Every structure is written in C-alpha cells, then in structure tokens.
C-alpha cells in the first residue's frame, strides 16, 4: 500500500520529486483515514531501513478522531463514543486530530542523522517554534509539559501543537500536529496528552487568518534551519 490520500510529491523549491531527492515532501489531498496513514508510515519506515526509499515529511489532515499513545490512561478518554479511537503506537497519551489541524509525519533516518532521541524531540520542538514565529506567534517549551505552548492575552497558557513520536531501528515516524483552525471543542472529549488544567488554542483562536498553504510553506522553509540537509546516501 502506498501513501494513501497523498497528492503528488513536492519539495519546497520544485514540483515533482524524483528518486535522487534525499528528502521527499508530500502534501495530502483531502482527509487521510488514520489506519491508512499508520500502515503507510510503517511501510515507508521499512523501506527506508532497507535502503529502498528516501526520507519523507508527509503533511496531512485527518477526519475527527482520537489517538491513544503508549502511556494513555483510560480515565483521560472522557467521551469514548464521540469519535473513533485508534491505538497509535507512538509515545504519549490521548491526542485529537481533525480538519483544520496540520499533521506532519516525519520518517527520518536518525541512524544517519544522529541516533539521539532526546535531540530529535528537541529538534521537532524547535521546528514548530520557528514555523510559528513566521506568523509572530511565540511558541514556547515547558519542562513539565510536552508540546508547544503559547501565552494568550490575559496570561493563560494553552497548547498550540502536540508532539508524539515512535522510532523503529532508528527510523522515526509520527511527528507533530499544529492547530491552525480545528474545532477546539472537539478536544473536550479527552484530557489532551494527559495534561489537565490547561487549554488548547489555534491560529484562528489567536485571531490569525493564516491558511494551510501558508503554514506548510513556513514549515518547509524552517525545516533545514533545524534539521539540516538530509545526509548523503
């Protein structure tokens, strides 16, 4: 099975990708069902490990759903009948995905880049922070809370991006989810990432009218600033 729901491959600088491109970018057309995305990621990870495929950053949206990470607690699923719930296999707890949220799945060869999981997660955080900064949104880390946070007018802190990864034989998959304009009320069916007492926010909630293509362009433009160029084969 290929990368279902994905459109033609693109890179930040050019149109169709070819076999010589070390890092491939894909932007999905429409909403990608979660099981198909999970299967596609697993197949791509295996192909990267076998030397049969390039690294991939896959940008997409899902239909409304909840995913459970390996540390998910049943009491944090507050409305189990509201949306489909999927076991994700990634680290972390419950997360919501849905239209208006940009999900970025990164399948990178960390053995060739640097086999250091903590460093990789810091890079993901920095990537999101730099992409947000392109729109004058100040994203921040919190030492006791996973994800990227913003301070809203009035001083309330809210999460604008979630991070959850899995690594198989030093090839990464899963990644980040940035809230552009999702229905924030949908987060009410879970305790997002197991963190209570804090809300979630989005570009739209902050009063921004950023489009998905604009956010994609910012993510593409800041990727090499953080991760560097894909290592040569």
GROMACS .gro file of C-alpha atoms in nm:
model
  233
    1UNK     CA    1   0.000   0.000   0.000
    2UNK     CA    2   0.133   0.342  -0.091
    3UNK     CA    3   0.083   0.672   0.087
    4UNK     CA    4  -0.293   0.676   0.055
    5UNK     CA    5  -0.466   1.009   0.030
    6UNK     CA    6  -0.146   1.186  -0.071
    7UNK     CA    7  -0.113   1.408  -0.373
    8UNK     CA    8   0.189   1.426  -0.598
    9UNK     CA    9   0.518   1.464  -0.413
   10UNK     CA   10   0.656   1.813  -0.373
   11UNK     CA   11   0.967   1.978  -0.239
   12UNK     CA   12   0.992   2.336  -0.109
   13UNK     CA   13   1.168   2.451  -0.425
   14UNK     CA   14   1.023   2.242  -0.705
   15UNK     CA   15   0.731   2.034  -0.820
   16UNK     CA   16   0.753   1.659  -0.869
   17UNK     CA   17   1.014   1.480  -0.663
   18UNK     CA   18   1.235   1.213  -0.817
   19UNK     CA   19   1.443   0.925  -0.688
   20UNK     CA   20   1.752   1.140  -0.647
   21UNK     CA   21   1.588   1.367  -0.387
   22UNK     CA   22   1.717   1.266  -0.044
   23UNK     CA   23   1.422   1.413   0.146
   24UNK     CA   24   1.074   1.394  -0.003
   25UNK     CA   25   0.785   1.621   0.091
   26UNK     CA   26   0.422   1.520   0.038
   27UNK     CA   27   0.108   1.722   0.093
   28UNK     CA   28  -0.208   1.513   0.118
   29UNK     CA   29  -0.521   1.599  -0.077
   30UNK     CA   30  -0.831   1.563   0.140
   31UNK     CA   31  -0.863   1.390   0.475
   32UNK     CA   32  -0.650   1.079   0.527
   33UNK     CA   33  -0.807   0.796   0.733
   34UNK     CA   34  -0.588   0.717   1.031
   35UNK     CA   35  -0.545   0.341   0.974
   36UNK     CA   36  -0.427   0.406   0.619
   37UNK     CA   37  -0.180   0.667   0.739
   38UNK     CA   38  -0.045   0.431   1.003
   39UNK     CA   39   0.003   0.149   0.752
   40UNK     CA   40   0.167   0.383   0.503
   41UNK     CA   41   0.410   0.512   0.766
   42UNK     CA   42   0.507   0.163   0.874
   43UNK     CA   43   0.569   0.058   0.515
   44UNK     CA   44   0.778   0.367   0.446
   45UNK     CA   45   0.984   0.312   0.762
   46UNK     CA   46   1.061  -0.043   0.649
   47UNK     CA   47   1.157   0.079   0.303
   48UNK     CA   48   1.389   0.345   0.445
   49UNK     CA   49   1.558   0.084   0.665
   50UNK     CA   50   1.601  -0.138   0.358
   51UNK     CA   51   1.754   0.147   0.158
   52UNK     CA   52   1.464   0.135  -0.087
   53UNK     CA   53   1.310   0.477  -0.017
   54UNK     CA   54   1.411   0.829   0.076
   55UNK     CA   55   1.321   1.007   0.396
   56UNK     CA   56   0.977   1.164   0.394
   57UNK     CA   57   0.790   1.452   0.555
   58UNK     CA   58   0.418   1.397   0.497
   59UNK     CA   59   0.178   1.687   0.561
   60UNK     CA   60  -0.187   1.593   0.601
   61UNK     CA   61  -0.518   1.629   0.784
   62UNK     CA   62  -0.728   1.353   0.941
   63UNK     CA   63  -1.103   1.326   0.988
   64UNK     CA   64  -1.208   1.381   1.353
   65UNK     CA   65  -1.059   1.109   1.575
   66UNK     CA   66  -0.869   1.040   1.893
   67UNK     CA   67  -0.540   0.851   1.912
   68UNK     CA   68  -0.403   0.674   2.217
   69UNK     CA   69  -0.030   0.667   2.279
   70UNK     CA   70   0.152   0.401   2.474
   71UNK     CA   71   0.103   0.590   2.803
   72UNK     CA   72  -0.269   0.666   2.754
   73UNK     CA   73  -0.487   0.632   3.064
   74UNK     CA   74  -0.842   0.513   3.019
   75UNK     CA   75  -0.976   0.782   3.253
   76UNK     CA   76  -0.843   1.050   3.016
   77UNK     CA   77  -1.082   0.938   2.741
   78UNK     CA   78  -1.380   1.139   2.857
   79UNK     CA   79  -1.615   1.072   2.562
   80UNK     CA   80  -1.525   0.731   2.417
   81UNK     CA   81  -1.824   0.723   2.180
   82UNK     CA   82  -1.772   1.067   2.033
   83UNK     CA   83  -1.512   0.992   1.766
   84UNK     CA   84  -1.323   0.681   1.657
   85UNK     CA   85  -1.033   0.596   1.887
   86UNK     CA   86  -0.714   0.439   1.750
   87UNK     CA   87  -0.411   0.286   1.914
   88UNK     CA   88  -0.125   0.488   1.768
   89UNK     CA   89   0.182   0.301   1.891
   90UNK     CA   90   0.363   0.632   1.946
   91UNK     CA   91   0.472   0.768   2.281
   92UNK     CA   92   0.242   0.990   2.482
   93UNK     CA   93  -0.124   0.980   2.577
   94UNK     CA   94  -0.451   1.084   2.408
   95UNK     CA   95  -0.449   1.331   2.121
   96UNK     CA   96  -0.718   1.471   1.895
   97UNK     CA   97  -0.675   1.501   1.518
   98UNK     CA   98  -0.920   1.660   1.281
   99UNK     CA   99  -0.979   1.903   0.994
  100UNK     CA  100  -0.800   2.233   1.034
  101UNK     CA  101  -0.504   2.075   1.211
  102UNK     CA  102  -0.180   2.034   1.020
  103UNK     CA  103  -0.026   1.697   1.097
  104UNK     CA  104   0.334   1.642   0.993
  105UNK     CA  105   0.460   1.283   0.991
  106UNK     CA  106   0.837   1.260   0.969
  107UNK     CA  107   1.006   0.942   0.853
  108UNK     CA  108   1.373   1.023   0.903
  109UNK     CA  109   1.680   0.800   0.923
  110UNK     CA  110   1.811   0.900   1.263
  111UNK     CA  111   2.091   0.645   1.241
  112UNK     CA  112   2.242   0.850   0.960
  113UNK     CA  113   2.147   1.186   1.107
  114UNK     CA  114   2.221   1.123   1.475
  115UNK     CA  115   2.081   0.838   1.686
  116UNK     CA  116   1.972   1.055   1.979
  117UNK     CA  117   1.600   1.053   2.061
  118UNK     CA  118   1.609   1.346   2.303
  119UNK     CA  119   1.791   1.557   2.046
  120UNK     CA  120   1.533   1.463   1.783
  121UNK     CA  121   1.241   1.567   2.004
  122UNK     CA  122   1.414   1.899   2.077
  123UNK     CA  123   1.451   1.947   1.703
  124UNK     CA  124   1.082   1.884   1.649
  125UNK     CA  125   1.001   2.142   1.915
  126UNK     CA  126   1.239   2.395   1.761
  127UNK     CA  127   1.094   2.335   1.415
  128UNK     CA  128   0.743   2.413   1.535
  129UNK     CA  129   0.862   2.718   1.730
  130UNK     CA  130   1.038   2.859   1.422
  131UNK     CA  131   0.742   2.793   1.194
  132UNK     CA  132   0.509   2.970   1.438
  133UNK     CA  133   0.748   3.263   1.460
  134UNK     CA  134   0.696   3.328   1.088
  135UNK     CA  135   0.347   3.445   1.189
  136UNK     CA  136   0.458   3.633   1.502
  137UNK     CA  137   0.328   3.355   1.725
  138UNK     CA  138   0.561   3.292   2.018
  139UNK     CA  139   0.571   2.919   2.080
  140UNK     CA  140   0.739   2.803   2.400
  141UNK     CA  141   0.854   2.482   2.566
  142UNK     CA  142   0.757   2.388   2.917
  143UNK     CA  143   0.985   2.150   3.108
  144UNK     CA  144   0.695   1.966   3.272
  145UNK     CA  145   0.454   1.964   2.975
  146UNK     CA  146   0.507   1.809   2.634
  147UNK     CA  147   0.416   2.008   2.326
  148UNK     CA  148   0.444   2.373   2.226
  149UNK     CA  149   0.260   2.636   2.427
  150UNK     CA  150   0.156   2.997   2.384
  151UNK     CA  151   0.063   3.260   2.640
  152UNK     CA  152  -0.271   3.409   2.542
  153UNK     CA  153  -0.383   3.763   2.620
  154UNK     CA  154  -0.465   3.764   2.988
  155UNK     CA  155  -0.179   3.529   3.072
  156UNK     CA  156  -0.346   3.190   3.016
  157UNK     CA  157  -0.120   2.922   2.872
  158UNK     CA  158  -0.260   2.694   2.604
  159UNK     CA  159  -0.118   2.426   2.380
  160UNK     CA  160  -0.098   2.502   2.010
  161UNK     CA  161   0.099   2.197   1.895
  162UNK     CA  162   0.133   1.835   2.005
  163UNK     CA  163   0.435   1.610   1.962
  164UNK     CA  164   0.439   1.231   1.961
  165UNK     CA  165   0.698   1.005   1.805
  166UNK     CA  166   0.797   0.646   1.756
  167UNK     CA  167   1.133   0.515   1.640
  168UNK     CA  168   1.188   0.174   1.484
  169UNK     CA  169   1.551   0.071   1.434
  170UNK     CA  170   1.637   0.443   1.436
  171UNK     CA  171   1.386   0.544   1.170
  172UNK     CA  172   1.129   0.788   1.307
  173UNK     CA  173   0.760   0.815   1.237
  174UNK     CA  174   0.456   1.000   1.370
  175UNK     CA  175   0.557   1.362   1.448
  176UNK     CA  176   0.378   1.689   1.522
  177UNK     CA  177   0.028   1.839   1.497
  178UNK     CA  178  -0.023   2.216   1.478
  179UNK     CA  179  -0.366   2.368   1.542
  180UNK     CA  180  -0.443   2.605   1.258
  181UNK     CA  181  -0.823   2.621   1.268
  182UNK     CA  182  -0.966   2.297   1.411
  183UNK     CA  183  -1.286   2.281   1.614
  184UNK     CA  184  -1.132   2.328   1.958
  185UNK     CA  185  -1.447   2.196   2.123
  186UNK     CA  186  -1.353   1.851   1.989
  187UNK     CA  187  -1.062   1.840   2.234
  188UNK     CA  188  -1.319   1.824   2.513
  189UNK     CA  189  -1.361   1.450   2.470
  190UNK     CA  190  -1.013   1.379   2.609
  191UNK     CA  191  -0.759   1.513   2.853
  192UNK     CA  192  -0.512   1.620   2.581
  193UNK     CA  193  -0.178   1.448   2.633
  194UNK     CA  194  -0.284   1.371   2.989
  195UNK     CA  195  -0.239   1.734   3.093
  196UNK     CA  196  -0.532   1.883   3.283
  197UNK     CA  197  -0.570   2.242   3.393
  198UNK     CA  198  -0.460   2.392   3.061
  199UNK     CA  199  -0.649   2.460   2.741
  200UNK     CA  200  -0.573   2.430   2.374
  201UNK     CA  201  -0.555   2.708   2.119
  202UNK     CA  202  -0.507   2.760   1.748
  203UNK     CA  203  -0.405   3.022   1.495
  204UNK     CA  204  -0.773   3.111   1.449
  205UNK     CA  205  -0.831   3.128   1.825
  206UNK     CA  206  -0.544   3.378   1.842
  207UNK     CA  207  -0.712   3.593   1.578
  208UNK     CA  208  -0.497   3.489   1.281
  209UNK     CA  209  -0.630   3.409   0.934
  210UNK     CA  210  -0.331   3.203   0.821
  211UNK     CA  211  -0.408   2.948   0.550
  212UNK     CA  212  -0.289   2.589   0.542
  213UNK     CA  213  -0.063   2.650   0.238
  214UNK     CA  214   0.096   2.942   0.424
  215UNK     CA  215   0.163   2.723   0.726
  216UNK     CA  216   0.303   2.449   0.502
  217UNK     CA  217   0.538   2.698   0.338
  218UNK     CA  218   0.665   2.812   0.679
  219UNK     CA  219   0.725   2.451   0.786
  220UNK     CA  220   0.915   2.378   0.466
  221UNK     CA  221   1.120   2.697   0.494
  222UNK     CA  222   1.229   2.633   0.853
  223UNK     CA  223   1.295   2.259   0.828
  224UNK     CA  224   1.658   2.276   0.714
  225UNK     CA  225   1.729   2.551   0.967
  226UNK     CA  226   1.671   2.292   1.238
  227UNK     CA  227   1.741   1.953   1.085
  228UNK     CA  228   1.997   2.049   0.823
  229UNK     CA  229   2.005   1.895   0.480
  230UNK     CA  230   1.929   1.527   0.451
  231UNK     CA  231   2.256   1.334   0.478
  232UNK     CA  232   2.402   1.196   0.159
  233UNK     CA  233   2.339   0.831   0.082
   0.00000   0.00000   0.00000
